[in-house]
């Protein structure tokens, strides 16, 4: 079974609009972290935002916020006021911590976001 | 602070050959991990090194091996290359014990196996 599911292979959004990228996850570990990374065409994965399973508040980092709904196992990324430079692949990922966290990140298949002028 | 650097950026090998990819960790990081990203897919975890020992491994065969050096740089070695090994190989470093353990990635080495 997939641990991270991203159901939007591609999205087109008008510049300056807000965009929500969907992510659902599956784990039985009570201690886990959820990450969003951006991958431009250059290939480098750029860290955007992190949410821990015990965090009470939704994480925010500048224009990025994470809509964390624990009961639904959902961790959607919200980008406010989108810019042309936001065009990239976006990956949701999870790390389970109860085993020491050495099992790496599990990534979804990604969403290709294209911002249109 | 310097980020994660990887070399080479691109390389072409033939089936059955061996390849070594190199990675320099971000300054201050003590853990390095490697990921394989096939075209159109998300990265898959290969293994992680901490204190020069492999302390985590994904679902990859033993022909994928690695090293971590005292300066926290790392190598990924792949023996007996197969066509399916063609992918972008990403190195990431982090600071073990830093809470969230956020990974900082390099730009990757793109391997083509013919």
PDB file of C-alpha atoms in Angstrom, chain B:
ATOM      1  CA  UNK B   1      27.478  27.748   4.696  1.00  0.00           C
ATOM      2  CA  UNK B   2      28.076  25.482   1.726  1.00  0.00           C
ATOM      3  CA  UNK B   3      25.260  23.222   0.591  1.00  0.00           C
ATOM      4  CA  UNK B   4      25.347  19.631  -0.607  1.00  0.00           C
ATOM      5  CA  UNK B   5      27.454  19.103  -3.715  1.00  0.00           C
ATOM      6  CA  UNK B   6      27.428  16.029  -5.927  1.00  0.00           C
ATOM      7  CA  UNK B   7      29.660  14.767  -8.711  1.00  0.00           C
ATOM      8  CA  UNK B   8      29.546  13.973 -11.509  1.00  0.00           C
ATOM      9  CA  UNK B   9      26.400  15.750 -12.662  1.00  0.00           C
ATOM     10  CA  UNK B  10      25.860  13.445 -15.625  1.00  0.00           C
ATOM     11  CA  UNK B  11      27.374  10.145 -16.695  1.00  0.00           C
ATOM     12  CA  UNK B  12      26.724   7.323 -19.117  1.00  0.00           C
ATOM     13  CA  UNK B  13      27.615   3.687 -18.432  1.00  0.00           C
ATOM     14  CA  UNK B  14      26.904   0.385 -20.089  1.00  0.00           C
ATOM     15  CA  UNK B  15      25.130  -2.578 -18.571  1.00  0.00           C
ATOM     16  CA  UNK B  16      27.340  -4.630 -16.272  1.00  0.00           C
ATOM     17  CA  UNK B  17      29.728  -1.790 -15.451  1.00  0.00           C
ATOM     18  CA  UNK B  18      30.273  -0.259 -12.029  1.00  0.00           C
ATOM     19  CA  UNK B  19      29.764   3.381 -11.018  1.00  0.00           C
ATOM     20  CA  UNK B  20      30.794   5.567  -8.068  1.00  0.00           C
ATOM     21  CA  UNK B  21      28.928   8.755  -7.229  1.00  0.00           C
ATOM     22  CA  UNK B  22      30.263  11.299  -4.745  1.00  0.00           C
ATOM     23  CA  UNK B  23      28.679  13.709  -2.308  1.00  0.00           C
ATOM     24  CA  UNK B  24      29.920  16.428   0.035  1.00  0.00           C
ATOM     25  CA  UNK B  25      27.598  17.106   2.965  1.00  0.00           C
ATOM     26  CA  UNK B  26      26.435  20.511   4.084  1.00  0.00           C
ATOM     27  CA  UNK B  27      28.715  22.037   6.675  1.00  0.00           C
ATOM     28  CA  UNK B  28      27.676  20.988  10.198  1.00  0.00           C
ATOM     29  CA  UNK B  29      25.711  17.917   9.097  1.00  0.00           C
ATOM     30  CA  UNK B  30      26.676  14.431  10.302  1.00  0.00           C
ATOM     31  CA  UNK B  31      24.288  12.160   8.414  1.00  0.00           C
ATOM     32  CA  UNK B  32      24.077  11.416   4.718  1.00  0.00           C
ATOM     33  CA  UNK B  33      21.438   9.527   2.774  1.00  0.00           C
ATOM     34  CA  UNK B  34      21.000   8.564  -0.855  1.00  0.00           C
ATOM     35  CA  UNK B  35      17.866   8.423  -2.978  1.00  0.00           C
ATOM     36  CA  UNK B  36      17.114   7.108  -6.457  1.00  0.00           C
ATOM     37  CA  UNK B  37      14.615   9.047  -8.555  1.00  0.00           C
ATOM     38  CA  UNK B  38      13.418   7.376 -11.732  1.00  0.00           C
ATOM     39  CA  UNK B  39      11.899   9.560 -14.427  1.00  0.00           C
ATOM     40  CA  UNK B  40       8.437  10.776 -13.456  1.00  0.00           C
ATOM     41  CA  UNK B  41       8.610   9.276  -9.960  1.00  0.00           C
ATOM     42  CA  UNK B  42       9.305  10.467  -6.452  1.00  0.00           C
ATOM     43  CA  UNK B  43      12.689   9.702  -4.880  1.00  0.00           C
ATOM     44  CA  UNK B  44      13.173   6.290  -3.261  1.00  0.00           C
ATOM     45  CA  UNK B  45      15.355   5.823  -0.193  1.00  0.00           C
ATOM     46  CA  UNK B  46      18.476   3.727  -0.799  1.00  0.00           C
ATOM     47  CA  UNK B  47      20.363   3.993   2.519  1.00  0.00           C
ATOM     48  CA  UNK B  48      21.583   6.299   5.252  1.00  0.00           C
ATOM     49  CA  UNK B  49      25.006   6.641   6.907  1.00  0.00           C
ATOM     50  CA  UNK B  50      25.746   8.001  10.361  1.00  0.00           C
ATOM     51  CA  UNK B  51      29.159   7.879  12.028  1.00  0.00           C
ATOM     52  CA  UNK B  52      30.514   6.045   8.982  1.00  0.00           C
ATOM     53  CA  UNK B  53      28.077   3.149   9.443  1.00  0.00           C
ATOM     54  CA  UNK B  54      24.980   2.280   7.435  1.00  0.00           C
ATOM     55  CA  UNK B  55      22.077   2.655   9.882  1.00  0.00           C
ATOM     56  CA  UNK B  56      19.098   2.457   7.560  1.00  0.00           C
ATOM     57  CA  UNK B  57      18.387   0.864   4.191  1.00  0.00           C
ATOM     58  CA  UNK B  58      15.522   0.829   1.729  1.00  0.00           C
ATOM     59  CA  UNK B  59      14.498  -1.959  -0.603  1.00  0.00           C
ATOM     60  CA  UNK B  60      17.649  -2.025  -2.738  1.00  0.00           C
ATOM     61  CA  UNK B  61      19.885  -5.045  -3.477  1.00  0.00           C
ATOM     62  CA  UNK B  62      23.418  -5.421  -2.050  1.00  0.00           C
ATOM     63  CA  UNK B  63      25.005  -4.269  -5.328  1.00  0.00           C
ATOM     64  CA  UNK B  64      24.102  -0.794  -4.059  1.00  0.00           C
ATOM     65  CA  UNK B  65      26.689   0.049  -1.431  1.00  0.00           C
ATOM     66  CA  UNK B  66      28.104   3.142   0.165  1.00  0.00           C
ATOM     67  CA  UNK B  67      30.701   4.779   2.319  1.00  0.00           C
ATOM     68  CA  UNK B  68      30.772   7.749   4.637  1.00  0.00           C
ATOM     69  CA  UNK B  69      34.113   9.349   5.406  1.00  0.00           C
ATOM     70  CA  UNK B  70      35.301  11.103   8.612  1.00  0.00           C
ATOM     71  CA  UNK B  71      34.601  14.500   7.000  1.00  0.00           C
ATOM     72  CA  UNK B  72      30.990  13.299   6.425  1.00  0.00           C
ATOM     73  CA  UNK B  73      31.369  13.134   2.646  1.00  0.00           C
ATOM     74  CA  UNK B  74      29.980  10.016   1.033  1.00  0.00           C
ATOM     75  CA  UNK B  75      30.079   7.686  -1.954  1.00  0.00           C
ATOM     76  CA  UNK B  76      27.411   5.565  -3.575  1.00  0.00           C
ATOM     77  CA  UNK B  77      28.667   2.539  -5.484  1.00  0.00           C
ATOM     78  CA  UNK B  78      26.540   0.495  -7.836  1.00  0.00           C
ATOM     79  CA  UNK B  79      27.907  -2.764  -9.249  1.00  0.00           C
ATOM     80  CA  UNK B  80      26.687  -4.788 -12.216  1.00  0.00           C
ATOM     81  CA  UNK B  81      24.645  -1.932 -13.631  1.00  0.00           C
ATOM     82  CA  UNK B  82      21.241  -2.723 -15.084  1.00  0.00           C
ATOM     83  CA  UNK B  83      19.158  -0.662 -17.500  1.00  0.00           C
ATOM     84  CA  UNK B  84      16.663   0.087 -14.696  1.00  0.00           C
ATOM     85  CA  UNK B  85      19.419   1.775 -12.703  1.00  0.00           C
ATOM     86  CA  UNK B  86      19.095   4.755 -15.054  1.00  0.00           C
ATOM     87  CA  UNK B  87      17.887   7.546 -12.766  1.00  0.00           C
ATOM     88  CA  UNK B  88      18.725  10.741 -10.928  1.00  0.00           C
ATOM     89  CA  UNK B  89      20.669   9.894  -7.765  1.00  0.00           C
ATOM     90  CA  UNK B  90      20.163  12.407  -4.996  1.00  0.00           C
ATOM     91  CA  UNK B  91      22.366  12.800  -1.965  1.00  0.00           C
ATOM     92  CA  UNK B  92      21.003  14.484   1.152  1.00  0.00           C
ATOM     93  CA  UNK B  93      22.619  15.492   4.424  1.00  0.00           C
ATOM     94  CA  UNK B  94      21.111  16.253   7.804  1.00  0.00           C
ATOM     95  CA  UNK B  95      21.976  16.696  11.461  1.00  0.00           C
ATOM     96  CA  UNK B  96      21.032  13.639  13.489  1.00  0.00           C
ATOM     97  CA  UNK B  97      19.245  14.594  16.680  1.00  0.00           C
ATOM     98  CA  UNK B  98      18.032  17.912  15.331  1.00  0.00           C
ATOM     99  CA  UNK B  99      14.360  17.186  15.885  1.00  0.00           C
ATOM    100  CA  UNK B 100      12.680  17.188  12.521  1.00  0.00           C
ATOM    101  CA  UNK B 101      15.869  15.936  10.818  1.00  0.00           C
ATOM    102  CA  UNK B 102      15.235  18.008   7.697  1.00  0.00           C
ATOM    103  CA  UNK B 103      17.185  16.796   4.685  1.00  0.00           C
ATOM    104  CA  UNK B 104      19.200  19.161   2.518  1.00  0.00           C
ATOM    105  CA  UNK B 105      19.548  17.761  -0.985  1.00  0.00           C
ATOM    106  CA  UNK B 106      22.136  18.169  -3.678  1.00  0.00           C
ATOM    107  CA  UNK B 107      21.274  18.704  -7.337  1.00  0.00           C
ATOM    108  CA  UNK B 108      21.863  15.041  -8.144  1.00  0.00           C
ATOM    109  CA  UNK B 109      23.868  12.857 -10.489  1.00  0.00           C
ATOM    110  CA  UNK B 110      21.994  11.720 -13.571  1.00  0.00           C
ATOM    111  CA  UNK B 111      23.037   8.205 -14.552  1.00  0.00           C
ATOM    112  CA  UNK B 112      22.173   6.692 -17.913  1.00  0.00           C
ATOM    113  CA  UNK B 113      22.786   2.966 -18.408  1.00  0.00           C
ATOM    114  CA  UNK B 114      22.887   1.767 -22.010  1.00  0.00           C
TER     115      UNK B 114
END
